mmCIF file of C-alpha atoms in Angstrom:
data_model
loop_
_atom_site.group_PDB
_atom_site.id
_atom_site.type_symbol
_atom_site.label_atom_id
_atom_site.label_comp_id
_atom_site.label_asym_id
_atom_site.label_seq_id
_atom_site.Cartn_x
_atom_site.Cartn_y
_atom_site.Cartn_z
ATOM 1 C CA MET A 1 20.475 3.290 4.462
ATOM 2 C CA SER A 2 18.379 6.401 4.855
ATOM 3 C CA ASP A 3 16.634 9.074 2.870
ATOM 4 C CA CYS A 4 17.964 11.678 5.260
ATOM 5 C CA ASN A 5 18.723 15.123 3.920
ATOM 6 C CA SER A 6 22.350 15.965 3.321
ATOM 7 C CA LYS A 7 22.330 18.413 6.213
ATOM 8 C CA ILE A 8 21.091 18.147 9.773
ATOM 9 C CA PRO A 9 17.755 19.974 10.025
ATOM 10 C CA SER A 10 17.873 23.598 11.114
ATOM 11 C CA ASP A 11 14.316 23.694 12.399
ATOM 12 C CA GLU A 12 12.163 21.302 14.385
ATOM 13 C CA LYS A 13 9.416 21.089 11.758
ATOM 14 C CA SER A 14 11.706 19.243 9.378
ATOM 15 C CA PHE A 15 12.997 16.888 12.041
ATOM 16 C CA GLY A 16 10.185 14.349 12.097
ATOM 17 C CA GLY A 17 10.170 13.816 8.322
ATOM 18 C CA ILE A 18 13.873 13.125 8.307
ATOM 19 C CA PHE A 19 14.032 10.561 11.036
ATOM 20 C CA LYS A 20 10.710 8.769 10.865
ATOM 21 C CA CYS A 21 11.546 7.379 7.439
ATOM 22 C CA TYR A 22 14.826 5.963 8.756
ATOM 23 C CA PHE A 23 14.390 4.995 12.369
ATOM 24 C CA VAL A 24 10.741 3.991 12.611
ATOM 25 C CA PHE A 25 9.806 0.798 10.823
ATOM 26 C CA GLN A 26 6.286 0.277 9.491
ATOM 27 C CA ASN A 27 4.572 -2.209 7.165
ATOM 28 C CA ASP A 28 1.078 -3.414 6.252
ATOM 29 C CA LEU A 29 0.961 -6.086 8.935
ATOM 30 C CA TRP A 30 1.715 -3.999 11.993
ATOM 31 C CA CYS A 31 2.927 -0.575 12.989
ATOM 32 C CA VAL A 32 5.247 0.383 15.802
ATOM 33 C CA CYS A 33 4.673 4.076 15.223
ATOM 34 C CA GLN A 34 2.008 4.498 17.853
ATOM 35 C CA GLU A 35 1.444 8.094 18.865
ATOM 36 C CA LYS A 36 3.081 7.832 22.278
ATOM 37 C CA THR A 37 6.092 5.850 21.064
ATOM 38 C CA ASP A 38 6.485 8.063 18.001
ATOM 39 C CA ALA A 39 6.607 11.180 20.167
ATOM 40 C CA LYS A 40 9.299 9.631 22.388
ATOM 41 C CA VAL A 41 11.362 8.528 19.387
ATOM 42 C CA GLU A 42 11.114 11.970 17.800
ATOM 43 C CA THR A 43 12.116 13.646 21.062
ATOM 44 C CA MET A 44 15.005 11.219 21.471
ATOM 45 C CA PHE A 45 16.496 11.905 18.056
ATOM 46 C CA ARG A 46 15.844 15.635 18.290
ATOM 47 C CA LYS A 47 17.894 15.659 21.469
ATOM 48 C CA CYS A 48 20.722 13.804 19.702
ATOM 49 C CA VAL A 49 20.737 16.094 16.673
ATOM 50 C CA TYR A 50 20.756 19.379 18.546
ATOM 51 C CA SER A 51 23.155 18.341 21.291
ATOM 52 C CA LYS A 52 26.733 19.612 21.129
ATOM 53 C CA LYS A 53 27.878 16.487 22.950
ATOM 54 C CA ASP A 54 28.832 13.135 21.425
ATOM 55 C CA ARG A 55 26.694 11.228 23.907
ATOM 56 C CA VAL A 56 23.400 12.247 25.501
ATOM 57 C CA PHE A 57 21.327 10.750 28.294
ATOM 58 C CA PHE A 58 17.678 9.999 27.513
ATOM 59 C CA GLY A 59 15.124 7.849 29.288
ATOM 60 C CA GLY A 60 17.719 6.110 31.447
ATOM 61 C CA THR A 61 19.956 5.262 28.470
ATOM 62 C CA MET A 62 23.146 6.825 27.107
ATOM 63 C CA LEU A 63 22.722 7.508 23.379
ATOM 64 C CA ASN A 64 25.401 7.908 20.717
ATOM 65 C CA ALA A 65 24.421 11.370 19.457
ATOM 66 C CA LYS A 66 27.574 11.613 17.358
ATOM 67 C CA TRP A 67 26.543 8.558 15.338
ATOM 68 C CA VAL A 68 23.029 9.922 14.778
ATOM 69 C CA LYS A 69 24.332 13.262 13.494
ATOM 70 C CA GLU A 70 26.973 11.699 11.276
ATOM 71 C CA HIS A 71 24.554 9.191 9.768
ATOM 72 C CA ALA A 72 21.960 11.865 9.128
ATOM 73 C CA SER A 73 24.451 13.819 7.033
ATOM 74 C CA TYR A 74 24.413 11.131 4.291
ATOM 75 C CA SER A 75 21.668 10.557 1.745
ATOM 76 C CA SER A 76 20.845 7.341 -0.123
ATOM 77 C CA GLU A 77 22.568 8.797 -3.169
ATOM 78 C CA ASP A 78 25.733 9.398 -1.133
ATOM 79 C CA PHE A 79 25.817 5.762 0.002
ATOM 80 C CA VAL A 80 25.237 4.436 -3.515
ATOM 81 C CA GLU A 81 28.031 6.596 -4.898
ATOM 82 C CA LEU A 82 30.485 5.486 -2.214
ATOM 83 C CA LEU A 83 29.642 1.805 -2.622
ATOM 84 C CA THR A 84 29.870 2.058 -6.415
ATOM 85 C CA GLN A 85 33.360 3.533 -6.063
ATOM 86 C CA TYR A 86 34.291 0.641 -3.779
ATOM 87 C CA GLY A 87 34.091 -1.676 -6.793
ATOM 88 C CA LYS A 88 34.205 -4.983 -4.908
ATOM 89 C CA PRO A 89 31.448 -7.531 -4.167
ATOM 90 C CA ILE A 90 28.903 -6.308 -1.627
ATOM 91 C CA LEU A 91 26.295 -8.220 0.351
ATOM 92 C CA ALA A 92 23.683 -5.929 1.914
ATOM 93 C CA ILE A 93 21.361 -7.392 4.539
ATOM 94 C CA THR A 94 18.506 -5.590 6.264
ATOM 95 C CA GLY A 95 15.679 -7.466 7.980
ATOM 96 C CA THR A 96 12.091 -6.348 7.747
ATOM 97 C CA ALA A 97 12.093 -5.786 11.530
ATOM 98 C CA ASP A 98 15.243 -3.644 11.567
ATOM 99 C CA LEU A 99 14.474 -0.467 13.514
ATOM 100 C CA SER A 100 17.773 1.170 12.584
ATOM 101 C CA ALA A 101 17.482 0.880 8.805
ATOM 102 C CA ASP A 102 14.622 0.723 6.298
ATOM 103 C CA TYR A 103 14.848 -2.525 4.329
ATOM 104 C CA ARG A 104 12.985 -0.916 1.428
ATOM 105 C CA GLN A 105 16.002 1.272 0.762
ATOM 106 C CA LEU A 106 18.042 -1.777 -0.310
ATOM 107 C CA SER A 107 16.473 -1.484 -3.769
ATOM 108 C CA ALA A 108 18.658 1.588 -4.320
ATOM 109 C CA LEU A 109 21.663 -0.762 -4.504
ATOM 110 C CA ASN A 110 20.324 -2.533 -7.597
ATOM 111 C CA VAL A 111 22.244 -0.083 -9.774
ATOM 112 C CA ILE A 112 25.550 -1.365 -8.371
ATOM 113 C CA PRO A 113 26.831 -4.284 -10.503
ATOM 114 C CA ASN A 114 28.587 -6.137 -7.655
ATOM 115 C CA ALA A 115 25.890 -5.664 -5.005
ATOM 116 C CA GLU A 116 23.577 -8.395 -3.780
ATOM 117 C CA CYS A 117 20.704 -7.751 -1.364
ATOM 118 C CA PHE A 118 18.904 -10.013 1.086
ATOM 119 C CA THR A 119 15.864 -9.118 3.214
ATOM 120 C CA PRO A 120 15.024 -11.743 5.857
ATOM 121 C CA GLN A 121 11.511 -11.572 7.287
ATOM 122 C CA ASN A 122 10.980 -10.546 10.938
ATOM 123 C CA VAL A 123 14.737 -10.149 11.510
ATOM 124 C CA ASN A 124 16.121 -7.222 13.507
ATOM 125 C CA HIS A 125 19.337 -5.163 13.416
ATOM 126 C CA ILE A 126 21.453 -7.885 15.074
ATOM 127 C CA LEU A 127 20.152 -10.518 12.633
ATOM 128 C CA ARG A 128 17.902 -12.265 15.151
ATOM 129 C CA GLU A 129 14.266 -13.175 14.609
ATOM 130 C CA ILE A 130 12.094 -10.937 16.779
ATOM 131 C CA ASP A 131 9.806 -12.287 19.491
ATOM 132 C CA ASP A 132 8.026 -9.111 20.661
ATOM 133 C CA ASN A 133 6.259 -6.001 19.347
ATOM 134 C CA ASN A 134 9.572 -4.521 18.206
ATOM 135 C CA SER A 135 9.503 -1.005 19.605
ATOM 136 C CA MET A 136 12.350 1.466 19.308
ATOM 137 C CA MET A 137 11.929 2.304 22.979
ATOM 138 C CA THR A 138 12.592 -1.313 24.016
ATOM 139 C CA ALA A 139 15.140 -2.177 21.323
ATOM 140 C CA LYS A 140 18.116 -2.263 23.701
ATOM 141 C CA LYS A 141 16.453 -4.816 25.980
ATOM 142 C CA GLN A 142 15.444 -6.818 22.918
ATOM 143 C CA TYR A 143 19.040 -6.872 21.651
ATOM 144 C CA GLU A 144 20.370 -7.941 25.051
ATOM 145 C CA ARG A 145 17.806 -10.744 25.265
ATOM 146 C CA LEU A 146 18.213 -12.035 21.714
ATOM 147 C CA ALA A 147 22.006 -11.669 21.533
ATOM 148 C CA ALA A 148 22.328 -15.005 23.333
ATOM 149 C CA GLN A 149 20.318 -16.688 20.564
ATOM 150 C CA PRO A 150 21.875 -17.888 17.274
ATOM 151 C CA ILE A 151 21.514 -15.593 14.292
ATOM 152 C CA HIS A 152 18.567 -16.194 11.976
ATOM 153 C CA SER A 153 19.200 -19.561 10.298
ATOM 154 C CA ASP A 154 18.204 -18.497 6.773
ATOM 155 C CA THR A 155 20.375 -15.397 7.080
ATOM 156 C CA GLU A 156 23.368 -17.397 8.259
ATOM 157 C CA ARG A 157 22.881 -19.858 5.398
ATOM 158 C CA TYR A 158 22.635 -17.013 2.883
ATOM 159 C CA ILE A 159 25.880 -15.439 4.133
ATOM 160 C CA LYS A 160 27.704 -18.767 3.943
ATOM 161 C CA ASP A 161 26.479 -19.390 0.410
ATOM 162 C CA TRP A 162 27.515 -15.883 -0.654
ATOM 163 C CA LEU A 163 30.987 -16.255 0.827
ATOM 164 C CA GLY A 164 31.316 -19.630 -0.875
ATOM 165 C CA GLN A 165 31.871 -17.930 -4.228
ATOM 166 C CA PHE A 166 35.248 -16.664 -3.043
ATOM 167 C CA LYS A 167 36.758 -20.102 -2.568
ATOM 168 C CA SER A 168 37.780 -19.971 -6.208
ATOM 169 C CA TYR A 169 39.900 -16.896 -5.445
ATOM 170 C CA GLY A 170 42.445 -18.833 -3.426
ATOM 171 C CA LEU A 171 40.555 -19.664 -0.244
ATOM 172 C CA THR A 172 40.833 -23.328 0.691
ATOM 173 C CA ASP A 173 38.678 -25.546 2.849
ATOM 174 C CA MET A 174 41.446 -25.385 5.429
ATOM 175 C CA ASN A 175 41.399 -21.623 5.925
ATOM 176 C CA PHE A 176 37.827 -20.883 4.843
ATOM 177 C CA LYS A 177 36.288 -20.771 8.299
ATOM 178 C CA GLU A 178 32.678 -21.484 8.975
ATOM 179 C CA ILE A 179 30.858 -18.322 9.966
ATOM 180 C CA LYS A 180 30.090 -17.979 13.626
ATOM 181 C CA MET A 181 29.003 -15.029 15.698
ATOM 182 C CA ILE A 182 31.396 -13.862 18.385
ATOM 183 C CA SER A 183 30.034 -15.051 21.717
ATOM 184 C CA ILE A 184 30.779 -13.828 25.235
ATOM 185 C CA GLU A 185 31.058 -16.666 27.726
ATOM 186 C CA MET A 186 32.212 -17.051 31.308
ATOM 187 C CA LEU A 187 35.505 -18.909 31.510
ATOM 188 C CA SER A 188 35.166 -22.579 32.366
ATOM 189 C CA THR A 189 37.466 -25.564 32.089
ATOM 190 C CA GLU A 190 35.273 -26.879 29.284
ATOM 191 C CA ILE A 191 36.103 -24.019 26.930
ATOM 192 C CA PHE A 192 39.433 -22.720 28.297
ATOM 193 C CA LYS A 193 42.669 -24.700 28.594
ATOM 194 C CA PRO A 194 46.227 -23.744 29.614
ATOM 195 C CA ASP A 195 47.096 -23.368 25.905
ATOM 196 C CA SER A 196 43.982 -21.390 24.901
ATOM 197 C CA LEU A 197 45.996 -18.178 24.493
ATOM 198 C CA ASP A 198 48.898 -19.739 22.584
ATOM 199 C CA ASN A 199 47.741 -18.167 19.298
ATOM 200 C CA TYR A 200 46.397 -14.991 20.843
ATOM 201 C CA GLN A 201 47.628 -11.826 19.112
ATOM 202 C CA ARG A 202 48.366 -9.341 21.883
ATOM 203 C CA LYS A 203 50.367 -6.922 19.699
ATOM 204 C CA HIS A 204 49.647 -3.236 20.280
ATOM 205 C CA ASP A 205 51.712 -0.534 18.571
ATOM 206 C CA VAL A 206 51.723 2.483 20.863
ATOM 207 C CA LYS A 207 52.586 5.956 19.572
ATOM 208 C CA LYS A 208 51.310 8.316 22.259
ATOM 209 C CA VAL A 209 50.779 8.006 25.992
ATOM 210 C CA TYR A 210 49.387 10.189 28.759
ATOM 211 C CA ARG A 211 51.800 11.755 31.227
ATOM 212 C CA LYS A 212 51.116 14.137 34.086
ATOM 213 C CA HIS A 213 52.434 17.657 33.577
ATOM 214 C CA ASN A 214 51.704 20.495 36.002
ATOM 215 C CA GLY A 215 48.880 18.472 37.518
ATOM 216 C CA GLU A 216 47.203 17.684 34.184
ATOM 217 C CA TYR A 217 47.421 14.655 31.919
ATOM 218 C CA ILE A 218 48.686 15.431 28.423
ATOM 219 C CA LEU A 219 49.523 13.253 25.409
ATOM 220 C CA VAL A 220 53.205 12.857 24.619
ATOM 221 C CA ASP A 221 55.061 10.893 21.959
ATOM 222 C CA CYS A 222 56.191 7.477 23.167
ATOM 223 C CA VAL A 223 56.658 4.798 20.521
ATOM 224 C CA TYR A 224 56.835 1.142 21.545
ATOM 225 C CA THR A 225 55.122 -2.197 20.931
ATOM 226 C CA GLU A 226 53.404 -4.307 23.551
ATOM 227 C CA ASP A 227 53.313 -8.053 22.903
ATOM 228 C CA TRP A 228 53.487 -11.386 24.674
ATOM 229 C CA ASN A 229 55.855 -14.289 24.154
ATOM 230 C CA MET A 230 54.683 -17.843 24.734
ATOM 231 C CA GLU A 231 55.721 -17.849 28.392
ATOM 232 C CA GLU A 232 53.701 -14.668 28.999
ATOM 233 C CA ARG A 233 50.658 -16.104 27.205
ATOM 234 C CA ARG A 234 50.723 -19.181 29.427
ATOM 235 C CA TYR A 235 51.193 -17.018 32.536
ATOM 236 C CA VAL A 236 48.157 -14.863 31.684
ATOM 237 C CA ALA A 237 46.086 -17.954 30.872
ATOM 238 C CA LYS A 238 46.967 -19.437 34.256
ATOM 239 C CA ASN A 239 46.088 -16.221 36.088
ATOM 240 C CA ILE A 240 42.699 -15.523 34.519
ATOM 241 C CA SER A 241 41.623 -19.152 35.041
ATOM 242 C CA SER A 242 42.582 -19.160 38.725
ATOM 243 C CA ASP A 243 40.125 -18.980 41.615
ATOM 244 C CA ASN A 244 41.051 -15.330 42.171
ATOM 245 C CA TYR A 245 39.332 -14.205 38.985
ATOM 246 C CA ILE A 246 35.949 -14.004 37.343
ATOM 247 C CA THR A 247 36.749 -14.028 33.654
ATOM 248 C CA TYR A 248 34.642 -13.609 30.536
ATOM 249 C CA LEU A 249 35.895 -14.677 27.122
ATOM 250 C CA ALA A 250 35.101 -13.457 23.630
ATOM 251 C CA ILE A 251 35.098 -16.521 21.390
ATOM 252 C CA GLU A 252 35.088 -16.736 17.595
ATOM 253 C CA ASN A 253 35.453 -19.987 15.696
ATOM 254 C CA ASP A 254 36.337 -21.747 18.970
ATOM 255 C CA GLU A 255 39.274 -19.374 19.567
ATOM 256 C CA VAL A 256 39.656 -16.768 22.303
ATOM 257 C CA VAL A 257 39.776 -13.317 20.700
ATOM 258 C CA GLY A 258 39.344 -11.268 23.862
ATOM 259 C CA PHE A 259 38.842 -11.472 27.604
ATOM 260 C CA ILE A 260 38.157 -9.461 30.739
ATOM 261 C CA GLY A 261 39.555 -10.571 34.088
ATOM 262 C CA LEU A 262 37.886 -9.311 37.270
ATOM 263 C CA LYS A 263 39.260 -9.822 40.759
ATOM 264 C CA LYS A 264 36.755 -11.731 42.901
ATOM 265 C CA ASP A 265 37.650 -9.888 46.092
ATOM 266 C CA LEU A 266 36.259 -6.368 46.266
ATOM 267 C CA VAL A 267 38.358 -3.453 47.480
ATOM 268 C CA GLY A 268 35.876 -1.401 49.429
ATOM 269 C CA SER A 269 33.008 -0.821 47.007
ATOM 270 C CA TYR A 270 35.188 -1.433 43.937
ATOM 271 C CA MET A 271 35.525 -4.515 41.766
ATOM 272 C CA ILE A 272 38.993 -4.513 40.206
ATOM 273 C CA LEU A 273 39.152 -4.874 36.435
ATOM 274 C CA ASP A 274 42.636 -6.365 36.394
ATOM 275 C CA MET A 275 43.046 -7.419 32.763
ATOM 276 C CA MET A 276 41.205 -6.723 29.553
ATOM 277 C CA HIS A 277 42.438 -7.398 26.032
ATOM 278 C CA VAL A 278 41.089 -7.869 22.515
ATOM 279 C CA SER A 279 43.106 -9.671 19.858
ATOM 280 C CA ALA A 280 44.856 -7.379 17.360
ATOM 281 C CA ILE A 281 42.977 -8.912 14.416
ATOM 282 C CA CYS A 282 39.565 -8.347 16.034
ATOM 283 C CA ARG A 283 39.782 -4.802 17.347
ATOM 284 C CA GLY A 284 37.261 -2.228 16.210
ATOM 285 C CA GLN A 285 34.376 -4.723 16.104
ATOM 286 C CA GLY A 286 32.715 -3.847 19.400
ATOM 287 C CA ILE A 287 34.162 -6.841 21.281
ATOM 288 C CA GLY A 288 35.717 -4.650 23.947
ATOM 289 C CA ARG A 289 32.394 -2.977 24.656
ATOM 290 C CA LYS A 290 30.671 -6.356 25.021
ATOM 291 C CA LEU A 291 33.311 -7.568 27.453
ATOM 292 C CA PHE A 292 33.178 -4.345 29.435
ATOM 293 C CA ASP A 293 29.385 -4.602 29.664
ATOM 294 C CA GLU A 294 29.762 -8.089 31.119
ATOM 295 C CA GLY A 295 32.208 -6.674 33.635
ATOM 296 C CA LYS A 296 29.694 -4.047 34.721
ATOM 297 C CA LYS A 297 26.960 -6.669 35.049
ATOM 298 C CA GLU A 298 29.235 -8.810 37.209
ATOM 299 C CA ALA A 299 30.104 -5.840 39.406
ATOM 300 C CA ARG A 300 26.419 -5.091 39.961
ATOM 301 C CA LYS A 301 25.761 -8.746 40.696
ATOM 302 C CA VAL A 302 28.252 -8.802 43.583
ATOM 303 C CA GLY A 303 27.130 -5.446 44.953
ATOM 304 C CA ALA A 304 30.059 -3.288 43.798
ATOM 305 C CA GLU A 305 29.448 0.388 43.087
ATOM 306 C CA ALA A 306 32.049 0.658 40.342
ATOM 307 C CA LEU A 307 34.739 -1.035 38.303
ATOM 308 C CA TYR A 308 38.227 0.142 39.240
ATOM 309 C CA ILE A 309 40.816 0.212 36.455
ATOM 310 C CA SER A 310 44.547 0.790 36.670
ATOM 311 C CA ALA A 311 44.676 1.603 32.958
ATOM 312 C CA CYS A 312 47.627 1.492 30.596
ATOM 313 C CA SER A 313 48.408 5.097 29.640
ATOM 314 C CA SER A 314 48.327 4.581 25.847
ATOM 315 C CA GLU A 315 46.079 6.941 23.908
ATOM 316 C CA GLU A 316 43.878 4.154 22.537
ATOM 317 C CA THR A 317 43.398 2.445 25.897
ATOM 318 C CA ILE A 318 42.345 5.607 27.704
ATOM 319 C CA ALA A 319 40.041 6.591 24.823
ATOM 320 C CA PHE A 320 38.316 3.215 25.107
ATOM 321 C CA TYR A 321 37.737 3.407 28.855
ATOM 322 C CA LYS A 322 36.468 6.984 28.588
ATOM 323 C CA ALA A 323 34.038 5.865 25.886
ATOM 324 C CA MET A 324 32.799 3.210 28.322
ATOM 325 C CA GLY A 325 32.086 5.914 30.892
ATOM 326 C CA ALA A 326 35.197 5.579 33.068
ATOM 327 C CA LYS A 327 36.728 8.669 34.648
ATOM 328 C CA LEU A 328 39.926 9.521 36.487
ATOM 329 C CA THR A 329 39.566 9.063 40.208
ATOM 330 C CA ASP A 330 40.717 11.470 42.908
ATOM 331 C CA CYS A 331 40.935 8.574 45.371
ATOM 332 C CA PRO A 332 43.198 5.936 43.793
ATOM 333 C CA ILE A 333 43.893 2.594 45.431
ATOM 334 C CA LYS A 334 47.378 3.168 46.813
ATOM 335 C CA GLU A 335 48.777 -0.317 46.154
ATOM 336 C CA LEU A 336 47.688 -0.328 42.507
ATOM 337 C CA ALA A 337 48.849 3.222 41.826
ATOM 338 C CA GLU A 338 52.265 2.525 43.322
ATOM 339 C CA ALA A 339 52.637 -0.783 41.473
ATOM 340 C CA GLU A 340 52.063 0.905 38.084
ATOM 341 C CA PRO A 341 53.061 4.572 38.468
ATOM 342 C CA TYR A 342 52.441 5.391 34.794
ATOM 343 C CA ASP A 343 48.950 3.895 34.743
ATOM 344 C CA LEU A 344 45.896 6.151 34.949
ATOM 345 C CA GLN A 345 43.649 5.259 37.881
ATOM 346 C CA MET A 346 40.026 5.220 36.682
ATOM 347 C CA VAL A 347 36.593 4.191 37.922
ATOM 348 C CA CYS A 348 33.390 3.390 36.071
ATOM 349 C CA TYR A 349 30.234 3.391 38.151
ATOM 350 C CA VAL A 350 27.870 0.559 37.340
#
């Protein structure tokens, strides 16, 4: 939650006051707002705000400028009003080491009857206890390093206790699952069996697809549903666990909720991303991005220049791969293009 003005600043003088209060964390014990770091942070967010693009490149990292601009357009009062209108129980958590939100702003939620706030000490934006000097300029590396660690134990316990109140509203011990973070793990026989996809929800309702018209891809109406029967689930499970694949799984509550299957054998300088899916009930939670990132890491590890994707032509699928940085290729792999003539042939350099 921020104290940002309701409008994006029109002049550079107002920029620092808007974003320092939200993105730069300070307290009496230590201060990350050193002059050099502060200048870089201010330059970084200035570039996001004034860019006409949704994503900008800064300091070797691609930044989500669209998110920065959208978030800056809301004030604390706007958030409180929206959450008050929501009318249902709210648990707000912001750690004292969160660089993306000021924990002191949680007090603004005290006026909401159904809101409960928790501020864990030395906990960052991904609910892990920090182990470094916690700089905005190194936050991405920190997140990547700490993501493999369990979430802060006191925070996890607090969430479980808070959710416990809803058992009286019809949740039973049988379907009230213990909270676990979604983990990304390489497929192994210890965690993946032939029946591991038996309950997987593949369903995807497609409404629009891309088709080539006069040399350009355009969206056209095409309504259908993609899904797997049990035989298809077992077939996919067998394929991605074979020696031909390097597969990463997204796991929640001991169930597979997503996976990415990469062909071991390179085609030229390309590593083939052959299959990638996220369960219907878990889409929109960033799982696909995590899996794709693992795919890029694997491609770099084996010396590939790019991931090659023969992508389903649905609007949502293409939008996802474009958001990951993939682009249409002028040099498609002939065998793949001919096997799936309606797919879009894309590459994402790693």
